[in-house]
XYZ file of C-alpha atoms in Angstrom:
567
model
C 0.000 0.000 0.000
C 1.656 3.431 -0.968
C 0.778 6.876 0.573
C 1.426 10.029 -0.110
C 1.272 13.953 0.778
C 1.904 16.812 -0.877
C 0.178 20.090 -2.116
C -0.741 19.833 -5.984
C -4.259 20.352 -7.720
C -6.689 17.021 -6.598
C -10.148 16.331 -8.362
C -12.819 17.541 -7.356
C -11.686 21.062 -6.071
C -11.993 19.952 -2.279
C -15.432 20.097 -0.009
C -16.933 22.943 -1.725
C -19.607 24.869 -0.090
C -22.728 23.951 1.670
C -26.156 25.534 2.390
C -26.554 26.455 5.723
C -23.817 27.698 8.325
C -22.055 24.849 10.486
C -24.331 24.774 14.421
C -22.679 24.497 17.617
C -21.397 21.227 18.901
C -24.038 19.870 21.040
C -23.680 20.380 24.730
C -23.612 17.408 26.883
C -25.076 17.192 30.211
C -23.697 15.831 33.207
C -25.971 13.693 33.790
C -26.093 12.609 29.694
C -22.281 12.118 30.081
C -22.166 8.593 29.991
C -18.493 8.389 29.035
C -17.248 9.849 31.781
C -19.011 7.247 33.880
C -16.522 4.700 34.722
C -17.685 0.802 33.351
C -17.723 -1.000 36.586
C -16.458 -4.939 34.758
C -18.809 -7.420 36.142
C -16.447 -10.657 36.043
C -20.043 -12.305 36.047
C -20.743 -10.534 32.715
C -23.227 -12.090 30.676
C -24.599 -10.656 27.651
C -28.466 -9.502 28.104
C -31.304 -11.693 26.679
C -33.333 -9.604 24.233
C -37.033 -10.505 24.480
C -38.300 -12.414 21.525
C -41.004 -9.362 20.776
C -37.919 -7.406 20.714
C -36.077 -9.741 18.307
C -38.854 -9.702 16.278
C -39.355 -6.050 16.094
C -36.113 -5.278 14.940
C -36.018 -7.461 12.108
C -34.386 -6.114 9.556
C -35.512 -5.237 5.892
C -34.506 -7.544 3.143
C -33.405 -7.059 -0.045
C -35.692 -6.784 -2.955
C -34.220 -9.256 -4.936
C -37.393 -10.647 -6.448
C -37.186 -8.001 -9.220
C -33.261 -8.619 -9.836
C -31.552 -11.211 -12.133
C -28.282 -12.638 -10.354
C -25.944 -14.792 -12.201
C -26.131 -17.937 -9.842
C -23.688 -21.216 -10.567
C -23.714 -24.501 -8.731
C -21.836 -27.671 -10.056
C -21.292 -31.206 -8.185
C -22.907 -34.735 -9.370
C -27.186 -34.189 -9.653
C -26.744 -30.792 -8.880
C -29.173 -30.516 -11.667
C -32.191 -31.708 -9.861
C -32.499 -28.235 -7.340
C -34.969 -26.750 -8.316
C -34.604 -22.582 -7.835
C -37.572 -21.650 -5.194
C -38.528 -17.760 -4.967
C -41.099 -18.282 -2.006
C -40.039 -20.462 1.037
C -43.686 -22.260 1.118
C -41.953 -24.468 -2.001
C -40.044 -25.968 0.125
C -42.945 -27.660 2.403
C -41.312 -26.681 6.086
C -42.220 -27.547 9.420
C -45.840 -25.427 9.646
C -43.999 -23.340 12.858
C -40.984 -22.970 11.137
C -42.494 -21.402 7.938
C -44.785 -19.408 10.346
C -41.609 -17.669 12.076
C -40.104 -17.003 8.787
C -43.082 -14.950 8.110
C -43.021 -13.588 11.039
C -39.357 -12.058 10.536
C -41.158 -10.509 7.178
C -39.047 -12.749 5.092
C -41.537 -12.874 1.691
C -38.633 -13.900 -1.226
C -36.082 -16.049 -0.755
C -32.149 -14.448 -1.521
C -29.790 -16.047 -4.496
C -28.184 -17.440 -1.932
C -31.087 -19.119 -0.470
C -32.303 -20.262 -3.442
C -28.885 -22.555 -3.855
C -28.084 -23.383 -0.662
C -31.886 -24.188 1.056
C -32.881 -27.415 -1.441
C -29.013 -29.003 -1.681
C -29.262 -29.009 2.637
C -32.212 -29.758 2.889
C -31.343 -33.129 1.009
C -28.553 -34.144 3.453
C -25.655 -32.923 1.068
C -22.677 -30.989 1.598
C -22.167 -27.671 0.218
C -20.043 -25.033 -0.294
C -21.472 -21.257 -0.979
C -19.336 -18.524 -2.196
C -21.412 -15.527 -1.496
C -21.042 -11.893 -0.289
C -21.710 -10.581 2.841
C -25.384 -9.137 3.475
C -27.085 -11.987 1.045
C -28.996 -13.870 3.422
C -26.588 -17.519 4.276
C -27.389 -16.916 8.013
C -31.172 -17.958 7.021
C -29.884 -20.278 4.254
C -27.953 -22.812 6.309
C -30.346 -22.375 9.819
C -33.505 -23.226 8.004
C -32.547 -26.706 6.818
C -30.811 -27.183 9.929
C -33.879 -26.423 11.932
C -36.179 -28.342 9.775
C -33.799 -31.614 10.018
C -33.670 -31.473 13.681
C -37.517 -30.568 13.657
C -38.221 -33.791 11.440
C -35.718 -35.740 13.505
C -36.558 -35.571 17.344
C -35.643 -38.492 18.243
C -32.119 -37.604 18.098
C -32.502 -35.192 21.133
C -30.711 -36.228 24.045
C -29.700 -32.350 25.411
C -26.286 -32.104 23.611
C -25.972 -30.626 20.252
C -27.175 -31.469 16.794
C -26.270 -28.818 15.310
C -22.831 -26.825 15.580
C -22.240 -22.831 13.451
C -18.866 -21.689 13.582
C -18.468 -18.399 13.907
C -14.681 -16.212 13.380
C -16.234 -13.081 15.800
C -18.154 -12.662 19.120
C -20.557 -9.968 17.525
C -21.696 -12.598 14.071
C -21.818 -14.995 16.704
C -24.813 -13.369 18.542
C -26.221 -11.933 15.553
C -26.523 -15.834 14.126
C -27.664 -16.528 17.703
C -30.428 -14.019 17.510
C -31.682 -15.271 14.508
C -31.695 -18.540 15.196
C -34.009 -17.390 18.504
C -36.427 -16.469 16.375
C -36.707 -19.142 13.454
C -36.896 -21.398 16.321
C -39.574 -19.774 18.728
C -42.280 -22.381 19.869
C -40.691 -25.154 18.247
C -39.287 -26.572 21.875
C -35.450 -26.290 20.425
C -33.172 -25.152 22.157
C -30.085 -22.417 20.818
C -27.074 -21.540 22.688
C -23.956 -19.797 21.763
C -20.667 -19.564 23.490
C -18.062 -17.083 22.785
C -14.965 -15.188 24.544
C -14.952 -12.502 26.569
C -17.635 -12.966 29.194
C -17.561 -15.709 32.056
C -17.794 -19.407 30.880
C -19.671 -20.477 33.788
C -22.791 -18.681 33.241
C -22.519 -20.136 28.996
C -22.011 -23.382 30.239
C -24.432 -24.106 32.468
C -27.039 -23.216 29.687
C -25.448 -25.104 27.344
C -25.437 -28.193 29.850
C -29.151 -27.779 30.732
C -30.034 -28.978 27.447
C -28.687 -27.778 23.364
C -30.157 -28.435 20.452
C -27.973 -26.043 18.181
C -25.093 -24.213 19.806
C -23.372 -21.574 17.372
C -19.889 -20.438 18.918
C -16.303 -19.256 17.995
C -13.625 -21.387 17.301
C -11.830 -20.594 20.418
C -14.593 -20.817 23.181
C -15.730 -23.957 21.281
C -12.570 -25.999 21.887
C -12.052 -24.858 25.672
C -15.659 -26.071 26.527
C -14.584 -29.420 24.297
C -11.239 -29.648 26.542
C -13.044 -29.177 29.629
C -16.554 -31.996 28.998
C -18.713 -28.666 28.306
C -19.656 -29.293 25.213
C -20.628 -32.647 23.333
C -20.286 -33.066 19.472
C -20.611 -36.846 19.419
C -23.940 -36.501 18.568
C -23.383 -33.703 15.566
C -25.500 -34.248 12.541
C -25.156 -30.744 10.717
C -21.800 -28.314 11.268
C -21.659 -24.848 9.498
C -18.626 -22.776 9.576
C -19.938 -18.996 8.586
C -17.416 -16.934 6.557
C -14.964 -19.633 6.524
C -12.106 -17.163 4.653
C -12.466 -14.972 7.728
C -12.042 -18.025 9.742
C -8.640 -19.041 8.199
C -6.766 -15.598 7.759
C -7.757 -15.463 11.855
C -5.417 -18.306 12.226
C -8.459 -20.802 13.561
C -7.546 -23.323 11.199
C -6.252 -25.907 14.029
C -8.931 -25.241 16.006
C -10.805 -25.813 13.269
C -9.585 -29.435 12.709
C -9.600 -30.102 16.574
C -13.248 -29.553 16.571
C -14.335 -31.249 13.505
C -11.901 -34.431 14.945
C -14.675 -34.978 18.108
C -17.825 -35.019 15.450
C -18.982 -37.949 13.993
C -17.215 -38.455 10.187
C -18.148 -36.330 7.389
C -20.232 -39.311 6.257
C -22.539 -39.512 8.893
C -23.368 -35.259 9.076
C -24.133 -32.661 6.922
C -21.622 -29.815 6.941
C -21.908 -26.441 4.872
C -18.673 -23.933 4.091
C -20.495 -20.060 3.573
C -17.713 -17.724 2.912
C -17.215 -14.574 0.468
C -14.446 -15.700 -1.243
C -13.307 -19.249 -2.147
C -9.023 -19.222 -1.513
C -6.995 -22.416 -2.446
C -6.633 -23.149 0.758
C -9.838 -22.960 1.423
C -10.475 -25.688 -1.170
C -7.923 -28.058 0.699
C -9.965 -27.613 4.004
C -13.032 -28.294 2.377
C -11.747 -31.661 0.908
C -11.012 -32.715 4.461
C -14.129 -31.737 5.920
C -16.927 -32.304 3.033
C -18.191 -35.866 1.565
C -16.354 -37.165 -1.284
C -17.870 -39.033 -4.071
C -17.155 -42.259 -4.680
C -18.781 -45.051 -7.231
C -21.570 -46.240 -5.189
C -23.986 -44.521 -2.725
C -22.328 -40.438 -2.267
C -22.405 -37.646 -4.919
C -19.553 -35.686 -2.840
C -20.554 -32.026 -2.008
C -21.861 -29.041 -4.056
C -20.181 -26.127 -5.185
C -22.447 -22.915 -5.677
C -21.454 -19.866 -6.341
C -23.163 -15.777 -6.577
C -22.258 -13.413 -7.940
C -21.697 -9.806 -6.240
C -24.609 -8.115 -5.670
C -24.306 -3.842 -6.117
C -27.593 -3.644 -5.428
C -28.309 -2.055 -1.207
C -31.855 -1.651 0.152
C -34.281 0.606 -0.744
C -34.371 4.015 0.912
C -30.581 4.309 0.929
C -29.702 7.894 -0.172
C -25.440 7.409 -1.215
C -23.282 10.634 -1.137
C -19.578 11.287 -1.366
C -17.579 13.961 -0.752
C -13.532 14.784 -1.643
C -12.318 16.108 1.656
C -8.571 15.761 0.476
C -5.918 13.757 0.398
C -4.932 12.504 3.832
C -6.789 15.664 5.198
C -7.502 15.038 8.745
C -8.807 18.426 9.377
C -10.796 18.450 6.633
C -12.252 15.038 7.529
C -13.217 15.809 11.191
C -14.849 19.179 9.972
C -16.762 17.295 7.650
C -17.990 14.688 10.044
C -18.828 17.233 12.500
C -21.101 19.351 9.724
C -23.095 16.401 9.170
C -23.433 15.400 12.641
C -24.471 19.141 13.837
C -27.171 19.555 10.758
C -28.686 16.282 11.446
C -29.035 16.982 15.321
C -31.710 14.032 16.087
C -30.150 11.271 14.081
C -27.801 8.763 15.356
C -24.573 8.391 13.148
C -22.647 5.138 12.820
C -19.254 5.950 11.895
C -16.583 3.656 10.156
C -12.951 3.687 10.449
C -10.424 1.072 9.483
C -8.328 0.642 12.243
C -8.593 0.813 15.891
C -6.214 3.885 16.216
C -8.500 5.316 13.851
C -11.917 4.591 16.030
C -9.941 5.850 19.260
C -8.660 8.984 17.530
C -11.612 10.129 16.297
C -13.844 9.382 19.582
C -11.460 11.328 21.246
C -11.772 14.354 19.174
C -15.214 13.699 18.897
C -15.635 14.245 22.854
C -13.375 16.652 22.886
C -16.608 19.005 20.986
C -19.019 18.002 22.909
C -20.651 15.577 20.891
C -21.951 12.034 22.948
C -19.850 9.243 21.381
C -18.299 6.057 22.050
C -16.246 3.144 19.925
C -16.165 -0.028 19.455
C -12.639 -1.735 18.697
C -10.817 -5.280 19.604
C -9.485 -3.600 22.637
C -12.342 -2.880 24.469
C -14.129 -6.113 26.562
C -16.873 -7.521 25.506
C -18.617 -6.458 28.273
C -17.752 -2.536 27.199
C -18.891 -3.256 23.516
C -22.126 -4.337 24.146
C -22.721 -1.533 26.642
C -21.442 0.996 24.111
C -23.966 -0.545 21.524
C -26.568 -0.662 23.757
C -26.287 3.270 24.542
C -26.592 3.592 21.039
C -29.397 1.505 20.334
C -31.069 3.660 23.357
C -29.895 7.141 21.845
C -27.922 7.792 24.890
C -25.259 8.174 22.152
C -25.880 10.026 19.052
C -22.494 8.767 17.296
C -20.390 5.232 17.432
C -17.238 4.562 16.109
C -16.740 1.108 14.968
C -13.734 -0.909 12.973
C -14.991 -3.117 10.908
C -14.006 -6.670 13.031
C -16.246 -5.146 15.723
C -19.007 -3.951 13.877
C -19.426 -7.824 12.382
C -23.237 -8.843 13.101
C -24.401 -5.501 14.045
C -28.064 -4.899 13.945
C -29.319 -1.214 14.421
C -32.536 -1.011 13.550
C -32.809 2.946 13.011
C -29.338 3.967 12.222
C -29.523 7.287 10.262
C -26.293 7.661 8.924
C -23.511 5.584 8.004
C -20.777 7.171 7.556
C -17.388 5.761 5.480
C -14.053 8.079 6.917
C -12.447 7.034 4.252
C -12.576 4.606 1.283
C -13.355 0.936 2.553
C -11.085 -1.777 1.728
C -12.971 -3.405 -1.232
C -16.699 -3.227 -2.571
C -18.467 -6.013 -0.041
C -17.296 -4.098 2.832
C -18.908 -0.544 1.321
C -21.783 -2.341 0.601
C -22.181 -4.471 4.199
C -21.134 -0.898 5.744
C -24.148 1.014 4.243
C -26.461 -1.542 4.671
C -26.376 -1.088 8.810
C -28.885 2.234 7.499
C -32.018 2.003 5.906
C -33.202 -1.255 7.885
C -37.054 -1.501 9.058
C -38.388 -0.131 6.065
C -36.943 3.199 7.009
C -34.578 5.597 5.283
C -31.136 5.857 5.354
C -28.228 8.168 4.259
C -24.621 6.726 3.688
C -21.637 9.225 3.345
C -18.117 8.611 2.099
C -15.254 11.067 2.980
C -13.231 9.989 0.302
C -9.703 10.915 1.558
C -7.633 9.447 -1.261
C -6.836 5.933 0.386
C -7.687 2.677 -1.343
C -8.159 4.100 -4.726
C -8.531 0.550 -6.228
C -12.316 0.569 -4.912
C -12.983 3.559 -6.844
C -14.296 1.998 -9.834
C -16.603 -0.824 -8.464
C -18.090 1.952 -5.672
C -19.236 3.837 -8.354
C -20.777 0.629 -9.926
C -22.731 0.602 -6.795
C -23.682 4.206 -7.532
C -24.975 3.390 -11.040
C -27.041 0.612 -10.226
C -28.495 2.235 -7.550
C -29.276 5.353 -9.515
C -27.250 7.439 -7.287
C -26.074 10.951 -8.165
C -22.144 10.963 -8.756
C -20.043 13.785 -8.807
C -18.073 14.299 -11.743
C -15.120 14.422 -10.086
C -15.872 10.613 -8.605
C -16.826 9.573 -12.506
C -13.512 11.366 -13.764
C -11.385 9.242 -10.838
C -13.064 6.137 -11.465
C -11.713 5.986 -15.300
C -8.464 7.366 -14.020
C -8.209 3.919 -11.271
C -9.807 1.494 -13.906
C -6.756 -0.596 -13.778
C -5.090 -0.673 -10.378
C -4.919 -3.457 -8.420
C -5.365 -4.129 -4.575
C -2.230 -1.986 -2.579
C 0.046 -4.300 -1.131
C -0.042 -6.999 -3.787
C 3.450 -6.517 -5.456
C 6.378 -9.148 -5.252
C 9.049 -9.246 -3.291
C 12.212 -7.394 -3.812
C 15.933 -9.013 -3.723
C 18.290 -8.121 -0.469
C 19.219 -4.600 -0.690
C 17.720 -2.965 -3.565
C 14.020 -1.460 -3.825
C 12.210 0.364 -6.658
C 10.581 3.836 -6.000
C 7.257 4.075 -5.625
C 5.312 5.967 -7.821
C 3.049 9.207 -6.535
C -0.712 9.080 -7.818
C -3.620 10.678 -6.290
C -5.190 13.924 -6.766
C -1.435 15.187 -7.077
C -0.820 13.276 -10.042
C 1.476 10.400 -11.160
C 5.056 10.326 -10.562
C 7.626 7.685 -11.339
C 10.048 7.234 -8.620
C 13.618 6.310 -8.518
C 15.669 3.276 -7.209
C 17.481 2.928 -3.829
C 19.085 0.762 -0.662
C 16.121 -2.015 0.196
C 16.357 -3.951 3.707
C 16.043 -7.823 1.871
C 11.923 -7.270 2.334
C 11.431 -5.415 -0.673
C 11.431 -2.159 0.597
C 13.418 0.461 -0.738
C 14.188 4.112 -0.467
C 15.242 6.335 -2.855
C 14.044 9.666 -4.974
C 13.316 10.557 -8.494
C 11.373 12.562 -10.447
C 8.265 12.106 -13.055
C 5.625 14.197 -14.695
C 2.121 14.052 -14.180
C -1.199 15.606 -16.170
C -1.789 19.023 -15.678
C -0.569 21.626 -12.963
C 0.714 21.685 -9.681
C 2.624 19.199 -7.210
C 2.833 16.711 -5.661
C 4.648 13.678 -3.301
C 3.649 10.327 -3.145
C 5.440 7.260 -1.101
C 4.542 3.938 -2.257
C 4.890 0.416 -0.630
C 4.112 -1.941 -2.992
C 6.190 -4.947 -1.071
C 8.718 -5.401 -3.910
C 8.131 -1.712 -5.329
C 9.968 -0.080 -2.247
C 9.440 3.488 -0.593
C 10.277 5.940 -2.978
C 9.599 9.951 -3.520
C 8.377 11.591 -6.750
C 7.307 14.980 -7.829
C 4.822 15.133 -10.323
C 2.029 17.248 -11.566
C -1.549 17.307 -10.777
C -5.032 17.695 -12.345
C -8.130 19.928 -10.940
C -8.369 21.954 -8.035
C -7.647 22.038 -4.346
C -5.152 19.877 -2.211
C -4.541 16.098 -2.659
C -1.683 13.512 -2.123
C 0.493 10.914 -3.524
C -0.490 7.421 -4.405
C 2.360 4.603 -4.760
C 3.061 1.292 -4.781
C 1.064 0.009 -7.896
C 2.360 -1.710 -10.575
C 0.496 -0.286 -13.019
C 2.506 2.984 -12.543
């Protein structure tokens, strides 16, 4: 990944002017300050039960994908013979079950669904590539439900069916949907994660566990210790199974699947957004193989991307500049002050990030917190639940902690920065404009991750958005560049400069002394389209640091952009 700073002449001639003068900071009251209250850590901690009318209420609103044509693939011996079902009533469900799924106001069934429902309902393995926000939590509980609803006789208090989960907060957003697809069926969920007191989770779990959906970790300390029994295990999903593996669970992983019965005797599903080599290796050594007489080995189905984000969504972005703190806060804070009754969820891509902003944040008055992998799990869900109560009007959140969020009347999201890649802009936004309700999703695009540009503004399109023509202009300008941080590796000590892009311009840069990683240092000078200038630094891992003056295109400030290939 390359950065860069410098003055030159950016696209999109910087914030521009806005109707309306900027309001005070909203004054907190003592007795409103909840952050200076100190979090007295209950080593008892539990995480509250929501009510099941509560549960209900804040289901959240589904994607009309009814109306949209999805390229869909599935391969794998007879994988012919499922049948693509629009309306869950095709697939003749337990008469509870099908009642709670109406209840949750789930009318259509997802692409995702539509693959994954019939080929687990039929006892076979599968493995769904699919992106985040298109509906596999309901795809693999429904058939897992419905087996152990159709199979009762199995029940002897220990668990039928296991989920895998790589973070606390999907883990209790699975949990919490599972609660409701099974209400007055007599199951019984449980989940078990890190970060509160394993006493209190296993107790539960011992008192009787139909379906128990946990992390990796938790899961294999409550196997070590008799908590948890998987002898009996008859369906296994591991959710977002890439996630899973570049967390380092993958030994855990195997641990756990050793204590099930084999992958003969169980049906296991892989959901994940991407489908990595090594991913295909794990898969072999969990799924059913074929062989000549009785198995069909498991199915591969794929979808593709969805742009498409709910109804009600209102998309803006706005060029604050290139690595323009200032300029980002005051932007923030504008929206926050003209939108005094709404409650802003804010998105940052580190931790330092979430903590530096929440700090400034306080420092003007406005009621914040964050959520970040330092803070216990205890403090998260506290935080979240002042938000969810509007004790808060504004919540910082990384994107590991912000996994399984559900907000039913967020107003704003709001993207500091450029997220990493086009399912995480997409499962951002969609945290607004659930219930039915409206929602308004900003971008302070601050010159990072440029290589998103182009499918973002897909997103725009298809959603009939209004793009700036600056954002068009940049788009064709970053048609080509790939993902920072993919280059090769450079020999012991040499490095190539990194070339300068951004809204400063392009500029080659020179060669220099490396360290054996493929970093490098050195200067050198390039031309770039237009006026002005500007420095980039790029880190390309084989392309080196390296400094560049170049020329610029537009108006108003941006920086340097290195480290690509392409340039």
């Amino acid at each position: 990944m390359g950065k860069g700073d410098g003055k030159g002449k950016g696209f999109g001639g910087g914030k521009g002017s806005r109707p309306g003068s900027r309001a005070a900071s909203p004054a907190r009251s003592q007795e409103d300050d909840w952050n200076t209250r100190p979090l007295n850590e209950d080593p008892n901690y539990q995480r509250p039960e929501v009510s099941e009318e509560e549960l209900f209420k804040n289901t959240q609103n589904q994607f009309h994908f009814e109306n949209i044509t999805v390229d869909q693939n599935m391969s794998g011996t007879d994988s012919e013979k499922y049948v693509i079902s629009k309306r869950f009533e095709e697939y003749n469900l337990d008469a509870v079950l099908m009642g709670n799924i109406k209840r949750c106001g789930y009318k259509f069934t997802t692409p995702a669904q539509q693959l994954a429902i019939p080929v687990l309902l039929d006892s076979r393995d599968l493995v769904l590539a699919a992106q985040t926000g298109s509906g596999k939590t309901v795809a693999f509980l429904i058939p897992m439900i419905q087996g152990i609803l159709t199979q009762r006789q199995l029940r002897h208090g220990v668990p039928l069916g296991v989920v895998l989960s790589p973070t606390r907060e999907l883990c209790t957003q699975i949990y919490d949907d599972a609660r409701k697809l099974m209400a007055n069926t007599g199951l019984d969920v449980c989940y078990a994660y890190g970060g509160t007191r394993t006493t209190l989770q296993a107790e539960k779990i011992l008192k009787g566990c139909d379906i128990l959906v946990s992390t990796p970790g938790r899961l294999k300390d409550f196997l070590d210790k008799g908590v948890v029994d998987l002898s009996q295990t008859k369906w296994a999903v591991l959710d977002e199974c890439d996630e899973m593996l570049s967390r380092g669970f993958k030994e855990d992983m195997y641990d756990i699947f050793d204590r099930m019965p084999p992958k003969e005797e169980r049906t296991t599903g892989f959901f994940s957004a991407t489908f990595a080599p090594e991913l295909r290796q794990v898969a072999g050594d969990f799924l059913q193989a074929e062989d000549s007489n009785t198995r069909y080995g498991y199915i591969f189905a794929r979808v593709a991307p969805v742009l498409i984000v709910p109804h009600g969504i209102v998309q803006t972005i706005e060029d604050v500049g290139s690595h323009n703190h200032k300029g980002m806060m005051e932007s923030l804070c504008w929206y926050i002050d003209n939108a005094p009754d709404a409650l802003f969820l804010v998105f940052v891509k580190t931790k330092v990030e979430a903590i530096t902003i929440e700090g400034e944040l306080y420092q003007r008055g406005y009621a914040v917190a964050a959520l970040h992998g330092d803070k216990s799990q205890q403090a998260r869900e506290y935080a979240l639940g002042q938000f969810k109560s509007r004790n808060i009007k504004v919540l910082v959140a990384t994107d590991v902690a912000s996994r399984g969020l559900d907000i039913c009347k967020c107003d704003y999201v709001v993207n500091v920065g450029m997220p990493q890649d086009v399912d995480t802009y997409i499962h951002r936004i969609g945290r607004t404009g659930r219930c039915g309700l409206e929602g308004n999703a900003v971008t302070l695009f601050d010159g990072t991750n440029m290589h998103t540009v182009p499918g973002i503004l897909q997103v725009f399109e298809k959603n009939e958005q209004t793009i700036p023509d600056w954002f068009a202009q940049l788009a064709d300008r970053c048609a080509n560049l790939p993902p920072a941080g993919k280059g090769k590796g450079g020999k012991a000590g040499k490095g190539g400069g990194g070339g300068g892009f951004g809204g400063g311009g392009f500029g080659g840069g020179g060669k220099g002394k490396g360290d054996g990683k493929g970093k490098g240092k050195g200067k050198g000078k390039g031309k770039g389209d237009g006026k002005g200038k500007g420095k980039g630094k790029g880190d390309g891992k084989g392309k080196g640091f390296g400094k560049g003056k170049g020329k610029g295109l537009g108006k108003g400030k941006a920086g340097g952009r290195g480290g690509y290939a392409a340039y």
